[in-house]
Amino acid sequence: MNVEITPAAIALVGLLAALLAYDITTLKNHRLLTLQIVVFGVGAALILCPEVARRLARAFGIGRGVDFVLYPLVIWLVRESLLTRRRRHEDEAKMTEIVRAMALANAHLVGGSSPNRTAPSQSDASASC
Amino acid sequence: MAVRIAILMPAYNEAELFSTLAELAELHRDRGEAEICVFLVDDGSQVPLAHESLQAAAGTMPVVLARHVVNLGQGAAIETARRLALDSRSTMKSRQIESGQAPFDVFVTMDADGQHRPSDVLELARQVTSGADVALGNRFAGASNVPRSRRLLLNVARIFERITTGLALSDAHNGLRAFSPRAIARMRLVHNRMAHATELTHQISRASRAIGANCVANRDSDSDRLVVVEVPVSVRYTSESRAKGQKASGAVTIVVDLLQGFLFGKGSG
């Protein structure tokens, strides 16, 4: 198994190392950090030893080693994107209900036939309508 | 007897709001045809609406003000105003709507940017008190100065809604609409932003039985279906309404929001 040191490999592994170094200093979640180290480690190994990816690809009936990495990555990214959108959608719906509940609870009458009154309760306000 | 009208009005950084309120207040005060109550929802305006200014503009007309602490979008603000109006007197439940004891005869959605004319509100209300459940403003049949680009965009929207909702409207995205108490109780907006207009059309389509041009059949009280009419209205295109109105790029956002709503169910798209 040959290690192929190319300029692209150096740049990519360097990028992974820099990201990892940054996350080690900032992330407090040790489980997440361990997972990241494993994933980045596998990624760096595949970059430096592309023959491993090629052999795995052939074993699974995929032509190129890079495709072996790329296909599942695209599927995973699409899934993550959909899940993130759904989560954002749900969070926004929750926020809407909270903001609306606050608005309804604090609604009050302005103007109307009793201009001297200020900020009565919602039921008071509505009774004047 | 004066018709009791609840105006559901969303507002976000509206410079024309006070003149709109003043015009409505004039109708409320002078004509004796309408008792108007405005349910105004400030949708997180950067400068919150000042009570004194609102009071001065509204005069004797009651305005119930609610404020979203963050900007959610026009659809969310209309839904908040709808709930506020239906919750008024804290007792208006569906039983009372059926027995005709609703505190309002007509519920009207209206923009706060000065593009809708209060006199058109009265005409829409008249249609509802004459038997319609939903009266939709049609700017193309009225004396509106619709810019050519906006006309084109609205025609595309009209075709899109014809395909997606099955309802053939002349003016798909007119914010001036009037509802009977039983109709407004059946509308519920979950789309926060501009997709609410398509959502509303879809809900009306599902609940309606007929559509006519300014001509209403007698309401069949036994029928569960809503009667829908279109009413000619004039829309004034001010610099503010042109700046804040829907644009071609907004159409893409609406389609994405609708798609998200379809994929993820009830939410806030």
Coordinates of C-alpha atoms in Angstrom, one line a residue:
Chain A
M1 CA 0.0 0.0 0.0
N2 CA 1.8 3.1 -1.3
V3 CA 1.4 6.5 0.3
E4 CA 1.0 9.2 -2.4
I5 CA 2.2 12.6 -1.3
T6 CA 0.9 15.1 -3.8
P7 CA 0.4 18.8 -3.5
A8 CA -3.4 18.3 -3.4
A9 CA -3.0 15.6 -0.7
I10 CA -0.8 17.9 1.4
A11 CA -3.3 20.7 1.1
L12 CA -6.3 18.6 2.0
V13 CA -4.7 16.8 4.9
G14 CA -3.4 20.2 6.1
L15 CA -6.9 21.6 6.0
L16 CA -8.3 18.6 8.0
A17 CA -5.5 19.0 10.5
A18 CA -6.2 22.8 10.9
L19 CA -9.9 22.2 11.4
L20 CA -9.3 19.5 13.9
A21 CA -6.8 21.6 15.8
Y22 CA -9.3 24.5 15.9
D23 CA -12.1 22.1 17.1
I24 CA -9.9 20.5 19.8
T25 CA -9.4 23.9 21.3
T26 CA -13.0 25.1 21.1
L27 CA -15.3 22.0 21.3
K28 CA -16.2 20.9 24.8
N29 CA -18.2 17.8 23.6
H30 CA -15.7 15.0 23.9
R31 CA -17.9 12.4 22.2
L32 CA -18.3 14.6 19.2
L33 CA -14.6 15.4 19.1
T34 CA -13.7 11.7 19.2
L35 CA -16.1 11.0 16.3
Q36 CA -14.6 13.9 14.4
I37 CA -11.1 12.6 14.9
V38 CA -12.1 9.1 13.7
V39 CA -13.9 10.5 10.6
F40 CA -11.1 13.0 9.8
G41 CA -8.5 10.2 10.3
V42 CA -10.2 7.9 7.9
G43 CA -10.5 10.8 5.4
A44 CA -6.8 11.6 5.7
A45 CA -5.9 7.9 5.2
L46 CA -8.0 7.7 2.0
I47 CA -6.4 10.9 0.7
L48 CA -2.9 9.7 1.4
C49 CA -3.5 6.1 0.3
P50 CA -5.9 6.4 -2.6
E51 CA -5.1 2.7 -3.5
V52 CA -7.2 1.7 -0.5
A53 CA -10.2 3.6 -1.8
R54 CA -9.7 2.1 -5.3
R55 CA -9.6 -1.4 -3.9
L56 CA -12.7 -0.8 -1.8
A57 CA -14.5 0.7 -4.8
R58 CA -13.7 -2.2 -7.0
A59 CA -14.9 -4.6 -4.3
F60 CA -18.3 -2.8 -4.3
G61 CA -18.5 -2.6 -8.1
I62 CA -17.7 1.2 -8.3
G63 CA -15.2 2.2 -11.0
R64 CA -13.2 4.9 -9.2
G65 CA -12.0 5.2 -5.6
V66 CA -13.1 8.8 -5.4
D67 CA -16.6 7.8 -6.4
F68 CA -16.7 5.3 -3.6
V69 CA -16.2 8.2 -1.2
L70 CA -18.3 10.7 -3.2
Y71 CA -21.5 8.8 -3.6
P72 CA -22.3 8.1 0.0
L73 CA -21.1 11.6 0.9
V74 CA -23.6 13.2 -1.5
I75 CA -26.4 11.0 -0.2
W76 CA -25.5 11.9 3.4
L77 CA -25.3 15.7 2.6
V78 CA -28.7 15.7 0.9
R79 CA -30.2 13.9 3.8
E80 CA -28.6 16.3 6.3
S81 CA -29.8 19.2 4.2
L82 CA -33.4 18.0 4.3
L83 CA -33.2 17.2 8.0
T84 CA -31.8 20.6 8.8
R85 CA -34.5 22.3 6.7
R86 CA -37.2 20.3 8.6
R87 CA -35.7 21.2 11.9
R88 CA -35.6 24.8 11.0
H89 CA -39.2 24.6 9.8
E90 CA -40.3 23.1 13.1
D91 CA -38.3 25.6 15.2
E92 CA -39.8 28.5 13.2
A93 CA -43.3 27.1 13.8
K94 CA -42.6 26.9 17.5
M95 CA -41.1 30.4 17.6
T96 CA -44.2 31.7 15.7
E97 CA -46.5 30.2 18.3
I98 CA -44.5 31.7 21.2
V99 CA -44.3 35.1 19.6
R100 CA -48.0 35.0 18.8
A101 CA -48.9 33.9 22.3
M102 CA -47.0 36.9 23.7
A103 CA -48.6 39.2 21.2
L104 CA -52.1 38.0 22.1
A105 CA -51.5 38.1 25.8
N106 CA -50.2 41.7 25.6
A107 CA -52.8 43.0 23.1
H108 CA -54.4 46.2 24.2
L109 CA -56.8 48.9 23.2
V110 CA -55.5 52.1 21.6
G111 CA -57.9 54.8 20.7
G112 CA -61.6 54.0 20.8
S113 CA -64.3 55.7 22.8
S114 CA -62.3 55.6 26.0
P115 CA -59.1 57.4 25.1
N116 CA -58.0 58.0 28.7
R117 CA -57.6 54.3 29.3
T118 CA -54.2 52.9 28.7
A119 CA -53.2 49.3 28.0
P120 CA -56.3 47.4 29.3
S121 CA -56.4 43.7 29.1
Q122 CA -57.3 41.9 25.9
S123 CA -60.8 41.1 27.1
D124 CA -61.3 44.7 28.2
A125 CA -60.1 45.9 24.8
S126 CA -62.3 43.6 22.9
A127 CA -65.4 44.5 24.9
S128 CA -65.0 48.0 23.5
C129 CA -65.1 46.8 19.9
Chain B
M1 CA -78.2 49.2 11.4
A2 CA -74.5 49.7 10.9
V3 CA -72.5 46.7 9.8
R4 CA -69.9 45.7 12.4
I5 CA -66.5 45.3 10.6
A6 CA -63.3 43.8 12.1
I7 CA -60.3 44.9 10.1
L8 CA -57.3 42.5 10.3
M9 CA -54.3 44.6 9.5
P10 CA -50.6 43.5 9.6
A11 CA -48.1 46.3 9.8
Y12 CA -44.3 46.3 9.4
N13 CA -42.5 49.6 9.2
E14 CA -45.5 51.2 7.5
A15 CA -45.2 54.9 6.9
E16 CA -48.7 55.1 5.4
L17 CA -50.4 53.3 8.4
F18 CA -51.6 56.5 10.1
S19 CA -53.3 57.9 7.0
T20 CA -54.9 54.5 6.4
L21 CA -56.2 54.5 10.0
A22 CA -57.4 58.1 9.7
E23 CA -59.4 57.2 6.6
L24 CA -61.0 54.2 8.3
A25 CA -61.7 56.3 11.4
E26 CA -63.5 58.8 9.1
L27 CA -65.7 56.0 7.8
H28 CA -66.3 54.8 11.3
R29 CA -67.2 58.3 12.6
D30 CA -69.0 60.0 9.7
R31 CA -71.0 57.7 7.6
G32 CA -72.9 55.7 10.2
E33 CA -72.8 52.7 7.8
A34 CA -70.1 50.9 9.6
E35 CA -68.8 50.3 13.1
I36 CA -65.2 49.5 12.6
C37 CA -62.7 47.9 14.9
V38 CA -59.1 47.5 13.7
F39 CA -57.0 44.5 14.9
L40 CA -53.6 45.8 14.2
V41 CA -50.5 43.6 14.5
D42 CA -47.2 45.3 14.5
D43 CA -45.0 42.6 13.0
G44 CA -41.8 43.5 14.8
S45 CA -41.3 47.0 13.3
Q46 CA -37.9 48.5 13.9
V47 CA -39.5 51.4 15.6
P48 CA -42.6 50.2 17.6
L49 CA -45.8 52.0 16.9
A50 CA -46.4 54.9 19.2
H51 CA -49.7 54.8 21.1
E52 CA -50.1 58.6 20.9
S53 CA -49.8 58.6 17.1
L54 CA -52.2 55.6 16.8
Q55 CA -54.6 57.3 19.1
A56 CA -54.5 60.5 17.2
A57 CA -55.1 58.7 13.9
A58 CA -57.8 56.4 15.1
G59 CA -59.8 58.9 17.1
T60 CA -63.0 57.3 18.3
M61 CA -62.4 54.1 16.3
P62 CA -61.2 51.3 18.5
V63 CA -57.8 49.8 17.6
V64 CA -56.6 46.6 19.3
L65 CA -52.9 46.6 19.0
A66 CA -50.7 43.4 19.3
R67 CA -47.0 43.3 18.7
H68 CA -44.8 40.5 17.5
V69 CA -41.5 40.9 19.2
V70 CA -39.7 39.7 16.1
N71 CA -40.6 40.0 12.4
L72 CA -42.4 36.9 11.4
G73 CA -44.0 37.8 8.1
Q74 CA -47.3 39.1 6.7
G75 CA -49.1 35.7 6.9
A76 CA -48.2 35.3 10.6
A77 CA -49.4 38.8 11.4
I78 CA -52.7 38.2 9.6
E79 CA -53.2 34.9 11.5
T80 CA -52.4 36.7 14.8
A81 CA -55.0 39.4 13.9
R82 CA -57.5 36.7 13.0
R83 CA -57.1 35.0 16.3
L84 CA -57.3 38.3 18.1
A85 CA -60.5 39.2 16.4
L86 CA -62.0 35.7 17.0
D87 CA -60.9 35.7 20.6
S88 CA -62.5 39.1 21.3
R89 CA -64.9 39.2 24.1
S90 CA -63.2 35.9 25.0
T91 CA -66.3 34.0 24.3
M92 CA -66.7 33.8 20.6
K93 CA -66.7 30.1 19.9
S94 CA -68.1 28.2 16.9
R95 CA -71.4 27.7 18.6
Q96 CA -72.0 31.4 18.7
I97 CA -71.0 31.8 15.0
E98 CA -73.6 29.3 14.1
S99 CA -76.3 31.0 16.1
G100 CA -75.5 34.3 14.6
Q101 CA -74.2 36.0 17.7
A102 CA -70.8 36.9 16.4
P103 CA -69.4 40.2 17.6
F104 CA -68.6 41.2 14.0
D105 CA -70.6 40.8 10.8
V106 CA -67.6 41.0 8.5
F107 CA -63.9 40.4 8.9
V108 CA -61.7 42.2 6.4
T109 CA -58.0 41.7 5.7
M110 CA -56.4 44.9 4.6
D111 CA -52.8 46.1 4.0
A112 CA -51.5 49.0 6.1
D113 CA -49.4 50.6 3.3
G114 CA -52.2 52.8 2.0
Q115 CA -52.8 50.8 -1.2
H116 CA -56.4 49.7 -0.2
R117 CA -59.2 52.2 -0.1
P118 CA -61.6 52.2 2.9
S119 CA -64.5 52.8 0.6
D120 CA -63.8 49.4 -1.0
V121 CA -63.9 47.9 2.4
L122 CA -67.5 49.0 2.7
E123 CA -68.3 47.5 -0.7
L124 CA -66.8 44.1 0.2
A125 CA -68.6 44.2 3.5
R126 CA -71.9 44.8 1.7
Q127 CA -71.3 41.7 -0.4
V128 CA -70.8 39.7 2.7
T129 CA -73.9 41.0 4.5
S130 CA -75.8 40.3 1.2
G131 CA -75.0 36.6 1.5
A132 CA -71.4 36.0 0.3
D133 CA -69.0 34.2 2.7
V134 CA -65.9 35.4 1.0
A135 CA -65.6 38.6 -1.1
L136 CA -62.2 38.9 -2.8
G137 CA -61.0 42.3 -4.2
N138 CA -60.2 42.3 -7.9
R139 CA -57.9 45.2 -8.8
F140 CA -58.1 44.4 -12.5
A141 CA -61.8 45.2 -12.6
G142 CA -61.4 48.4 -10.7
A143 CA -59.5 51.7 -11.4
S144 CA -56.1 50.6 -10.4
N145 CA -52.8 51.9 -11.7
V146 CA -51.2 48.4 -11.8
P147 CA -47.6 48.7 -13.1
R148 CA -46.9 46.5 -16.1
S149 CA -44.3 44.3 -14.4
R150 CA -46.6 43.7 -11.4
R151 CA -49.5 42.9 -13.8
L152 CA -47.4 40.2 -15.5
L153 CA -46.3 38.7 -12.2
L154 CA -49.8 38.6 -10.8
N155 CA -51.0 36.9 -14.0
V156 CA -48.4 34.2 -13.5
A157 CA -49.5 33.9 -9.9
R158 CA -53.1 33.6 -11.0
I159 CA -52.3 30.8 -13.4
F160 CA -50.2 29.1 -10.7
E161 CA -53.1 29.2 -8.3
R162 CA -55.6 28.1 -10.9
I163 CA -53.4 24.9 -11.4
T164 CA -52.6 24.3 -7.7
T165 CA -55.9 25.2 -6.0
G166 CA -58.4 24.8 -8.8
L167 CA -59.9 28.2 -8.1
A168 CA -60.1 30.5 -11.1
L169 CA -59.6 34.0 -9.7
S170 CA -59.1 37.2 -11.6
D171 CA -56.7 38.6 -8.9
A172 CA -54.9 35.9 -7.0
H173 CA -52.9 38.0 -4.5
N174 CA -55.1 40.9 -3.5
G175 CA -54.8 41.5 0.2
L176 CA -58.2 43.1 0.4
R177 CA -60.6 40.3 1.3
A178 CA -63.8 40.1 3.3
F179 CA -65.1 37.1 5.2
S180 CA -68.3 36.2 7.0
P181 CA -67.9 34.9 10.6
R182 CA -68.3 31.3 9.5
A183 CA -65.8 31.7 6.7
I184 CA -63.1 33.4 8.9
A185 CA -63.5 30.7 11.5
R186 CA -62.5 28.1 8.8
M187 CA -59.4 29.9 7.6
R188 CA -56.2 29.1 9.4
L189 CA -52.8 30.3 8.1
V190 CA -49.7 28.4 8.8
H191 CA -47.5 30.0 6.2
N192 CA -45.7 33.0 7.8
R193 CA -44.6 34.8 4.8
M194 CA -46.1 35.7 1.4
A195 CA -47.1 32.1 0.6
H196 CA -50.1 32.7 2.9
A197 CA -52.0 34.2 -0.1
T198 CA -51.8 30.9 -2.0
E199 CA -52.6 29.1 1.2
L200 CA -55.7 31.2 1.7
T201 CA -56.8 30.6 -1.9
H202 CA -56.4 26.9 -1.4
Q203 CA -58.5 27.0 1.8
I204 CA -61.2 29.1 0.1
S205 CA -61.2 26.7 -2.8
R206 CA -61.7 23.7 -0.6
A207 CA -64.5 25.4 1.3
S208 CA -66.3 27.2 -1.5
R209 CA -69.0 26.1 -3.8
A210 CA -69.4 28.9 -6.4
I211 CA -67.7 31.9 -7.7
G212 CA -69.4 34.8 -9.4
A213 CA -68.5 38.3 -10.4
N214 CA -70.1 40.8 -8.0
C215 CA -73.2 38.7 -8.0
V216 CA -74.1 36.5 -5.0
A217 CA -76.6 33.7 -4.8
N218 CA -78.6 33.5 -1.6
R219 CA -76.7 31.7 1.0
D220 CA -78.0 28.3 1.7
S221 CA -77.8 28.1 5.5
D222 CA -77.9 24.3 5.4
S223 CA -74.9 24.2 3.1
D224 CA -71.5 23.8 4.5
R225 CA -69.9 25.3 1.4
L226 CA -68.9 28.9 1.3
V227 CA -70.1 31.4 -1.4
V228 CA -67.3 33.3 -3.0
V229 CA -67.5 36.5 -5.1
E230 CA -65.0 38.8 -6.6
V231 CA -65.5 42.6 -6.2
P232 CA -63.9 45.3 -8.2
V233 CA -61.5 47.4 -6.1
S234 CA -59.0 50.1 -6.7
V235 CA -55.4 49.6 -5.6
R236 CA -53.2 52.6 -5.2
Y237 CA -49.6 51.9 -6.0
T238 CA -47.6 54.2 -3.7
S239 CA -43.8 54.2 -3.6
E240 CA -44.1 52.3 -0.3
S241 CA -46.4 49.6 -1.7
R242 CA -44.2 49.3 -4.8
A243 CA -41.1 48.9 -2.6
K244 CA -42.7 46.3 -0.3
G245 CA -44.8 44.4 -2.8
Q246 CA -44.1 41.1 -4.3
K247 CA -41.3 40.8 -6.8
A248 CA -40.2 38.1 -9.2
S249 CA -37.6 36.9 -6.8
G250 CA -40.3 36.6 -4.1
A251 CA -42.2 34.2 -6.3
V252 CA -39.3 31.7 -6.0
T253 CA -39.4 32.1 -2.2
I254 CA -43.2 31.5 -2.3
V255 CA -42.8 28.3 -4.3
V256 CA -40.0 27.1 -1.9
D257 CA -42.1 27.9 1.1
L258 CA -45.1 26.0 -0.4
L259 CA -42.9 23.1 -1.2
Q260 CA -41.5 23.0 2.3
G261 CA -45.0 23.2 3.8
F262 CA -46.0 20.3 1.5
L263 CA -42.9 18.2 2.6
F264 CA -42.8 19.0 6.2
G265 CA -46.4 19.6 7.0
K266 CA -47.8 22.4 9.3
G267 CA -45.1 24.9 9.9
S268 CA -44.2 28.4 9.2
G269 CA -42.9 28.6 5.7

